[in-house]
Short mmCIF file of C-alpha atoms in Angstrom, two decimals:
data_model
loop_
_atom_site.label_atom_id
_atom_site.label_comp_id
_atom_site.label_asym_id
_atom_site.label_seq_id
_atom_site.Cartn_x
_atom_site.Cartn_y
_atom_site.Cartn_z
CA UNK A 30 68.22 8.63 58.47
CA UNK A 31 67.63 11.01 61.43
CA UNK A 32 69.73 12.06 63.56
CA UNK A 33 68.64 10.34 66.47
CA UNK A 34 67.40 6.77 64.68
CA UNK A 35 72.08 7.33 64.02
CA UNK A 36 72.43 7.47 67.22
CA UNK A 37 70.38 4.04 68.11
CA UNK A 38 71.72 2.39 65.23
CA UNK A 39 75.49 3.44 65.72
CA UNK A 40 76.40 1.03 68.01
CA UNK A 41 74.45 -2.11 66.05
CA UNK A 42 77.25 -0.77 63.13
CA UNK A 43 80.57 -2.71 62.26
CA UNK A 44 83.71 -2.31 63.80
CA UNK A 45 84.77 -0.12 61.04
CA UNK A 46 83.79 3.12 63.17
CA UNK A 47 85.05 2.04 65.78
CA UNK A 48 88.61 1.72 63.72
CA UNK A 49 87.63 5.10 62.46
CA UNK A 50 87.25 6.44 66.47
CA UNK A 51 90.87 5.21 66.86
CA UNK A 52 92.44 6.59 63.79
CA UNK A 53 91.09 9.70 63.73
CA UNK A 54 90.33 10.43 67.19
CA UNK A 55 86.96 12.20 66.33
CA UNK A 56 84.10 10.58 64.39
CA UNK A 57 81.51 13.31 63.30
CA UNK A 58 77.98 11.68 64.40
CA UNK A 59 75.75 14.99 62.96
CA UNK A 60 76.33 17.23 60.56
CA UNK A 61 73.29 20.01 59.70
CA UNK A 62 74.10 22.89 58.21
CA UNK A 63 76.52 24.58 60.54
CA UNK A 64 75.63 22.47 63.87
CA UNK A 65 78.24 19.58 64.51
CA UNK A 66 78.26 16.40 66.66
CA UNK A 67 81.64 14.65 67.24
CA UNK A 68 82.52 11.71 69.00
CA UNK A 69 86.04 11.80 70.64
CA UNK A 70 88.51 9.52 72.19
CA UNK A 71 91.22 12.14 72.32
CA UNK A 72 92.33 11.99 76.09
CA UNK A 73 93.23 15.83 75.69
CA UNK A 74 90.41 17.42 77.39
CA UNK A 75 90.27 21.04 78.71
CA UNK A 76 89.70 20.64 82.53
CA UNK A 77 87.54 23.58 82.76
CA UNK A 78 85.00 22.41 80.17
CA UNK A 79 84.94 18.65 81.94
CA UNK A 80 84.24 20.74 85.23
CA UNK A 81 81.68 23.14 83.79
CA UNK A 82 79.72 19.93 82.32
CA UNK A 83 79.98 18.36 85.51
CA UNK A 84 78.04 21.38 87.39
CA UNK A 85 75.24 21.49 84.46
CA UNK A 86 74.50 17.97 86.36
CA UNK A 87 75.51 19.09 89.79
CA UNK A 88 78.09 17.20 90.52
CA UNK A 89 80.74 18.49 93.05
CA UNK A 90 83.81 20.90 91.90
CA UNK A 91 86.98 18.76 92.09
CA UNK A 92 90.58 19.98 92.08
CA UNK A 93 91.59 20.88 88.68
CA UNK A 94 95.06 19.43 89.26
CA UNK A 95 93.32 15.93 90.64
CA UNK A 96 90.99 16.15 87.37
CA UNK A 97 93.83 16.88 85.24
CA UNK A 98 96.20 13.79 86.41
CA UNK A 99 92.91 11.46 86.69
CA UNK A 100 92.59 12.36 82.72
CA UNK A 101 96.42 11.89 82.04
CA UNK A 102 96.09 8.77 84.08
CA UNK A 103 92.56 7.44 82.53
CA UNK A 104 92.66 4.60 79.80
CA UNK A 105 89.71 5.39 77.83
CA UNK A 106 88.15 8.78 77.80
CA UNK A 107 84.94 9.20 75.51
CA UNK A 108 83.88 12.67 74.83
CA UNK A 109 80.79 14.48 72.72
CA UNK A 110 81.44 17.91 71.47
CA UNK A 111 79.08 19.98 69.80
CA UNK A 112 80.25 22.11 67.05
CA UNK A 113 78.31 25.35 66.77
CA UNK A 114 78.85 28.80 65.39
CA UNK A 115 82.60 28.32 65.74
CA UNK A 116 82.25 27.43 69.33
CA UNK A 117 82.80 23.97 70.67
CA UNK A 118 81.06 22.64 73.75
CA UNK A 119 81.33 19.73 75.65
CA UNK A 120 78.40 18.11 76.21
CA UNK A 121 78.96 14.46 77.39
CA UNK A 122 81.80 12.58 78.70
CA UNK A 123 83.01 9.03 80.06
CA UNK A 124 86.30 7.64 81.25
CA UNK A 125 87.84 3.99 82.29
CA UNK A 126 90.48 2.66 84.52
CA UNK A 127 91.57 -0.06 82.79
CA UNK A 128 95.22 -3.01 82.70
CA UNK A 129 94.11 -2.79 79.08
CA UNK A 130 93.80 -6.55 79.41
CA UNK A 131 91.03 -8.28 81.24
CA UNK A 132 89.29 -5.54 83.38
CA UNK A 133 88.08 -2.27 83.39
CA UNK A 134 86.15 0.04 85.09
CA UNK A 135 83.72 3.59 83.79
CA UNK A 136 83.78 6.41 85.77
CA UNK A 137 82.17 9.98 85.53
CA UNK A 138 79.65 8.89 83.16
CA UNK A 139 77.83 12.81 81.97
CA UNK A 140 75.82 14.11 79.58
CA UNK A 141 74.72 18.29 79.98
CA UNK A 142 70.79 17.89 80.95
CA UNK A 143 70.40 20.12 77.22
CA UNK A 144 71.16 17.14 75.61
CA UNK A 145 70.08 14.29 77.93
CA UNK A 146 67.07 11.66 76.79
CA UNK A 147 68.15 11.41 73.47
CA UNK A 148 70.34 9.00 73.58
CA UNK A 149 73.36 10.37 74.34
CA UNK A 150 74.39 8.40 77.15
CA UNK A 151 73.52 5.05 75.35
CA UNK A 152 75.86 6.16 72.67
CA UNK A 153 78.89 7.22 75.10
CA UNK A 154 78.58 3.82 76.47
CA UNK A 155 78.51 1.67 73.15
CA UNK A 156 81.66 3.43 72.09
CA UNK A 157 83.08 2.66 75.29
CA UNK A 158 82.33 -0.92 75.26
CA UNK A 159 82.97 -1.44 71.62
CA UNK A 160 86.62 0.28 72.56
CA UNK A 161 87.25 -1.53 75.13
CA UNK A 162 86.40 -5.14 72.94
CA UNK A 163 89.19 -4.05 70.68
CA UNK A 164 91.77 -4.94 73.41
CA UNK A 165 89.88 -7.86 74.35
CA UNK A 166 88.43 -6.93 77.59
CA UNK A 167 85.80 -8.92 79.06
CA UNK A 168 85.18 -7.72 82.51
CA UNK A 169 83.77 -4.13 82.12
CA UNK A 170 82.38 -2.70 85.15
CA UNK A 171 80.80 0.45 86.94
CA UNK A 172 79.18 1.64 89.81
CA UNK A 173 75.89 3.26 89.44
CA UNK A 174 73.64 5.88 91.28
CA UNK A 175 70.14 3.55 92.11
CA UNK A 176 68.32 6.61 89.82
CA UNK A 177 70.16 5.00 86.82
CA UNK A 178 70.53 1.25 87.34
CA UNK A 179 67.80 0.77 84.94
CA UNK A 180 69.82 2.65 82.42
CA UNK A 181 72.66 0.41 83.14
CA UNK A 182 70.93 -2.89 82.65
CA UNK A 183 68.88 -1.51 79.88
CA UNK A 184 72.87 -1.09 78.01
CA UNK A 185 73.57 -4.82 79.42
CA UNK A 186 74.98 -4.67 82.76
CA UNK A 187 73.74 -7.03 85.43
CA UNK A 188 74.07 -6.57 89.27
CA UNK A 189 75.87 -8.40 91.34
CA UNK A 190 76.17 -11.81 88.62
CA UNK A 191 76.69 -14.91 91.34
CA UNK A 192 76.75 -13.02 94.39
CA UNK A 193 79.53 -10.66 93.38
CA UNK A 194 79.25 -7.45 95.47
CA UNK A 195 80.92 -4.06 94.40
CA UNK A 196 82.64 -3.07 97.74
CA UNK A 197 83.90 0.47 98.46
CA UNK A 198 86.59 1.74 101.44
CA UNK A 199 86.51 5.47 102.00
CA UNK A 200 88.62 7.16 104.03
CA UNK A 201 87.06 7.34 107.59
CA UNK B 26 107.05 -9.68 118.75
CA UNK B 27 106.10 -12.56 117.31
CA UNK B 28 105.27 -13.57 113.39
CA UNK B 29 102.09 -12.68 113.26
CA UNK B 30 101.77 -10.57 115.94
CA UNK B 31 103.93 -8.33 113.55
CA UNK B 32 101.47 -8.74 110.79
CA UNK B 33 98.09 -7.99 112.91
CA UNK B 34 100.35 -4.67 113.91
CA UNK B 35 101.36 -3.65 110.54
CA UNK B 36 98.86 -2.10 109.66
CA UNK B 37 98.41 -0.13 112.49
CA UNK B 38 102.13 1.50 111.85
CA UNK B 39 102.80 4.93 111.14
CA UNK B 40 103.57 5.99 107.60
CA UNK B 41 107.24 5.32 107.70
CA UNK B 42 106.65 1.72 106.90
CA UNK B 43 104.96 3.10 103.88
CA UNK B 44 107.40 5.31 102.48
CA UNK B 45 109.90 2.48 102.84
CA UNK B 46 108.15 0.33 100.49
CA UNK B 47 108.05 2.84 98.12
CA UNK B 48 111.89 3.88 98.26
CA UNK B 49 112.96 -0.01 98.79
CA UNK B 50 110.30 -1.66 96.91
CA UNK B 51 110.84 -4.27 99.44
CA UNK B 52 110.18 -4.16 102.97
CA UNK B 53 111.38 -7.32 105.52
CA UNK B 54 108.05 -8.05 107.56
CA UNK B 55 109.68 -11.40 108.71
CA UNK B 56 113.52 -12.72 109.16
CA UNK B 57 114.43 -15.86 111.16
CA UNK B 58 117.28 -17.45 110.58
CA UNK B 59 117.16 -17.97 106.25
CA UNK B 60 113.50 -17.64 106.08
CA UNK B 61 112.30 -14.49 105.25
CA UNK B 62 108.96 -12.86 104.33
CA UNK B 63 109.39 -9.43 101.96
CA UNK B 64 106.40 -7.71 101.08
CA UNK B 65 107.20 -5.73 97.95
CA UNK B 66 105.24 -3.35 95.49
CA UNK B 67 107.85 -3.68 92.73
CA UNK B 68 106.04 -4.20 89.55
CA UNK B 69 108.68 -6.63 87.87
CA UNK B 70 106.58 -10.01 88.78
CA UNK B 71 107.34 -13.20 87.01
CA UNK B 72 103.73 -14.09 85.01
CA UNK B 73 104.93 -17.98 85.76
CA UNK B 74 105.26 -17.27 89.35
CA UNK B 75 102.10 -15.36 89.45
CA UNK B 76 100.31 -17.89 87.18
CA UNK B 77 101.60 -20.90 89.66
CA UNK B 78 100.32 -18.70 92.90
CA UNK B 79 96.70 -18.17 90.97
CA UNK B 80 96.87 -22.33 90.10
CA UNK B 81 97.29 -22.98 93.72
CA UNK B 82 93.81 -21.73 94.56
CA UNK B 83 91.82 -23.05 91.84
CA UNK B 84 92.06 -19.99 88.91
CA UNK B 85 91.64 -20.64 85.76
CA UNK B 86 94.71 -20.15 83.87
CA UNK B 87 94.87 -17.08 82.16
CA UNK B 88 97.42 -16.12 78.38
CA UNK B 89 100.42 -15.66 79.82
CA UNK B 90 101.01 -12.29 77.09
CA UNK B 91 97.19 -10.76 78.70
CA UNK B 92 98.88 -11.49 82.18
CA UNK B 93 101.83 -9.47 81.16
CA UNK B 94 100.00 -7.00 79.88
CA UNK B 95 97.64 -6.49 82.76
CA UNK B 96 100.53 -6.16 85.08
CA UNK B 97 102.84 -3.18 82.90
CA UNK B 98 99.05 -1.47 83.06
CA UNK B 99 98.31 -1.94 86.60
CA UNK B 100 98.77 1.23 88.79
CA UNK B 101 100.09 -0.47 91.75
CA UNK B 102 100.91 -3.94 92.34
CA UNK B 103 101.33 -5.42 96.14
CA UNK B 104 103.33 -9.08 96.32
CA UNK B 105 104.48 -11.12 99.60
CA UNK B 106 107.14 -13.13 99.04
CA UNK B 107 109.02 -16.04 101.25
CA UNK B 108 113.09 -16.40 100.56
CA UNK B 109 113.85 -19.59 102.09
CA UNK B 110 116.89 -21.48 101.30
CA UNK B 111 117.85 -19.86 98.43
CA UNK B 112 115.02 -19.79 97.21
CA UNK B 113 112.10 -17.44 96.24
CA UNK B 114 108.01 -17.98 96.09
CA UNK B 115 105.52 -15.60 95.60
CA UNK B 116 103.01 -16.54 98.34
CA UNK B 117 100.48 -13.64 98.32
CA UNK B 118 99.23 -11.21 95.47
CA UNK B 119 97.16 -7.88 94.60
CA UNK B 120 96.93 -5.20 91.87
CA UNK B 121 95.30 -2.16 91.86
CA UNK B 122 94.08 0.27 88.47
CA UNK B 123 93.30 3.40 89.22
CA UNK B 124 93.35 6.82 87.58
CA UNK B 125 96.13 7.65 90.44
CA UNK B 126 93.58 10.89 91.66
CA UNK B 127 90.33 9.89 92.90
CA UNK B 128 89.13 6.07 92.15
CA UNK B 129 91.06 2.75 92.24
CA UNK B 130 89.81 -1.22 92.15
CA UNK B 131 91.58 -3.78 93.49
CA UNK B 132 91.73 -6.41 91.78
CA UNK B 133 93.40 -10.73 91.76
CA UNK B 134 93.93 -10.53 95.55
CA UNK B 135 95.44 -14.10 96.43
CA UNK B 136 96.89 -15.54 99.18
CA UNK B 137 99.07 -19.43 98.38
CA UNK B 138 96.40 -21.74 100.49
CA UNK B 139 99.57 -22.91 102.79
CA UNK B 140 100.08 -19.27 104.13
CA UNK B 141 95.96 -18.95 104.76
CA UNK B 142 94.46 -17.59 107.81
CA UNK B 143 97.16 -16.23 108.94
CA UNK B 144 96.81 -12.61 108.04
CA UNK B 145 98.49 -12.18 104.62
CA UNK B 146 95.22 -11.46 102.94
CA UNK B 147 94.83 -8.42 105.66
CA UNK B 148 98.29 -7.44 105.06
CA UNK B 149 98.21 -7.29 101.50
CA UNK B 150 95.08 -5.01 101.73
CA UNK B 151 96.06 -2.85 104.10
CA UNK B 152 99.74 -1.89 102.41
CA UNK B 153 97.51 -1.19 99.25
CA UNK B 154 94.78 1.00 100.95
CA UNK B 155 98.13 2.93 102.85
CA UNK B 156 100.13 2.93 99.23
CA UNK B 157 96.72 4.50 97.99
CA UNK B 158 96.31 7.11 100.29
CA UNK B 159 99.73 8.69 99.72
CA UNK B 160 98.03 9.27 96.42
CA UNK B 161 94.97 10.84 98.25
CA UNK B 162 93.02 8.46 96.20
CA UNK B 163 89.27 8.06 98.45
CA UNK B 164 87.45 5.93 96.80
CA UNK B 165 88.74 2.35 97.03
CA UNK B 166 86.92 -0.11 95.10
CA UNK B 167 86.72 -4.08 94.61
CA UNK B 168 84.27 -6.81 93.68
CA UNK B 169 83.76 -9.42 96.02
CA UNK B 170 82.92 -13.42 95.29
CA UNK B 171 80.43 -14.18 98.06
CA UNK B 172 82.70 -16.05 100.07
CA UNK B 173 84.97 -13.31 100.52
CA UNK B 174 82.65 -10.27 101.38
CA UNK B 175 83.15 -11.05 105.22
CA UNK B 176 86.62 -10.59 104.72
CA UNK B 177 86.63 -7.71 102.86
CA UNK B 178 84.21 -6.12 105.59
CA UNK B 179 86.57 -6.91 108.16
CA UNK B 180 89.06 -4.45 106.38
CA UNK B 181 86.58 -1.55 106.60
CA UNK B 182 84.67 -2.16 102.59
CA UNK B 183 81.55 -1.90 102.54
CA UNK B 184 78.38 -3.07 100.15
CA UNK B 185 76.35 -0.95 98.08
CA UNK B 186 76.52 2.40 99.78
CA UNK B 187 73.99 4.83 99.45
CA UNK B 188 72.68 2.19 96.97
CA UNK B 189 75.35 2.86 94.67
CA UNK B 190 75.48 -1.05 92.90
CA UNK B 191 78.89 -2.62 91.08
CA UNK B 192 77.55 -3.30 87.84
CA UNK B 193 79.61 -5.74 84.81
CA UNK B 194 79.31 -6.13 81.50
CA UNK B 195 80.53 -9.18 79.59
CA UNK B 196 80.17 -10.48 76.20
CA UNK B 197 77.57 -12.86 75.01
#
């Protein structure tokens, strides 16, 4: 199998990986020669490397100690490292809010443009929602840019399902 | 002042009112003769009490052990209460996740139907955007059922900014 047909066909897999995400907190998703792809749900992520992925997409620099408690205080985090000549580099992320019961929300959904359009992204969010099914979680929700709604609904999220608007309050 | 008067007003208060919910957990917003009305962000609710408040509007009841759950995972939790003769009901309701940084959703805002229009609902929202705040968290989040949006606009949330959609996922 290729590497990328694993990728597509990961989350169609049994729960068994996902048991294997929780137990071992990294599940290796490529191996060639001496190039490695891990999956992560270890919440202990270096606040530099989340920042330095998050300018490879442009995103605005946030205050390491407000990214640092946001981690701490995160349910889920989802992580892709890539393994390479000793070096390991984080190239896609995803966290939740979650009462770990009956809701939960995905933030900061990244993947470094290097590794973007391959699938990447689908992947992040299959572990996520396959996760977040293990604690019996039924309302998962996001809110998403309008340049990748049709990423969204293409994983299986629907917009606004009987009239339900996402509302924001910023501080004026 | 009078009753509601107060409650229209609350809002408007400087922080102090904040900071005494926080050290007090408890803060009097109404007291004639042995009624009183406490609005309280202590997170010890009763999930029978909360169950009975969500039956009074209509909700479908909910596992008692996911309710209990939900609540020890919720970042902040927002209750009115009425002590009257001895006796206490929880009349209004709100919980919050959140990553306690930069994002938080509101989420089971309820308000008992005999306490309705009166400005509970606004009171309840606005102690959680202050509680919030002391947090510097800035983006305030909810999803609204149609018949509510009005409401929730009233309070200063708005739809789809920027075209930014709330999105859900739920199981088939």
């Amino acid at each position: 199998m290729t590497f990328w047909k694993f990728f597509f066909n990961y989350h169609k897999s049994k729960t068994s990986d996902n048991k294997k995400i929780k137990k071992n907190k990294e599940l290796c998703i490529r191996e060639v020669n001496r190039e490695r792809i891990y999956l992560s749900t270890c919440k202990n992520i270096d606040v530099e490397d989340l920042e330095k992925l998050c300018d490879s997409v442009g995103w605005v620099r946030r205050p390491l100690r407000k990214v640092k408690y946001a981690l701490e205080n995160s349910f889920l985090i989802v992580s892709i490292f890539l393994y390479k000549e000793n070096k390991k580099q984080l190239i896609g992320f995803a966290r939740v809010t979650s009462d770990g019961s009956f809701n939960a929300t995905i933030w900061d959904v990244v993947v470094h443009p290097d590794f973007q359009g391959n699938g990447l992204g689908k992947l992040l969010m299959h572990a996520i929602i396959k996760e977040l099914r293990t604690y019996d979680i039924s309302t998962i929700t996001l809110f998403a840019d309008p340049e990748v709604i049709k990423f969204y609904k293409h994983i299986g999220f629907t917009i606004d399902p009987d009239g339900v608007k996402g509302m924001f309050w910023y501080p004026i």
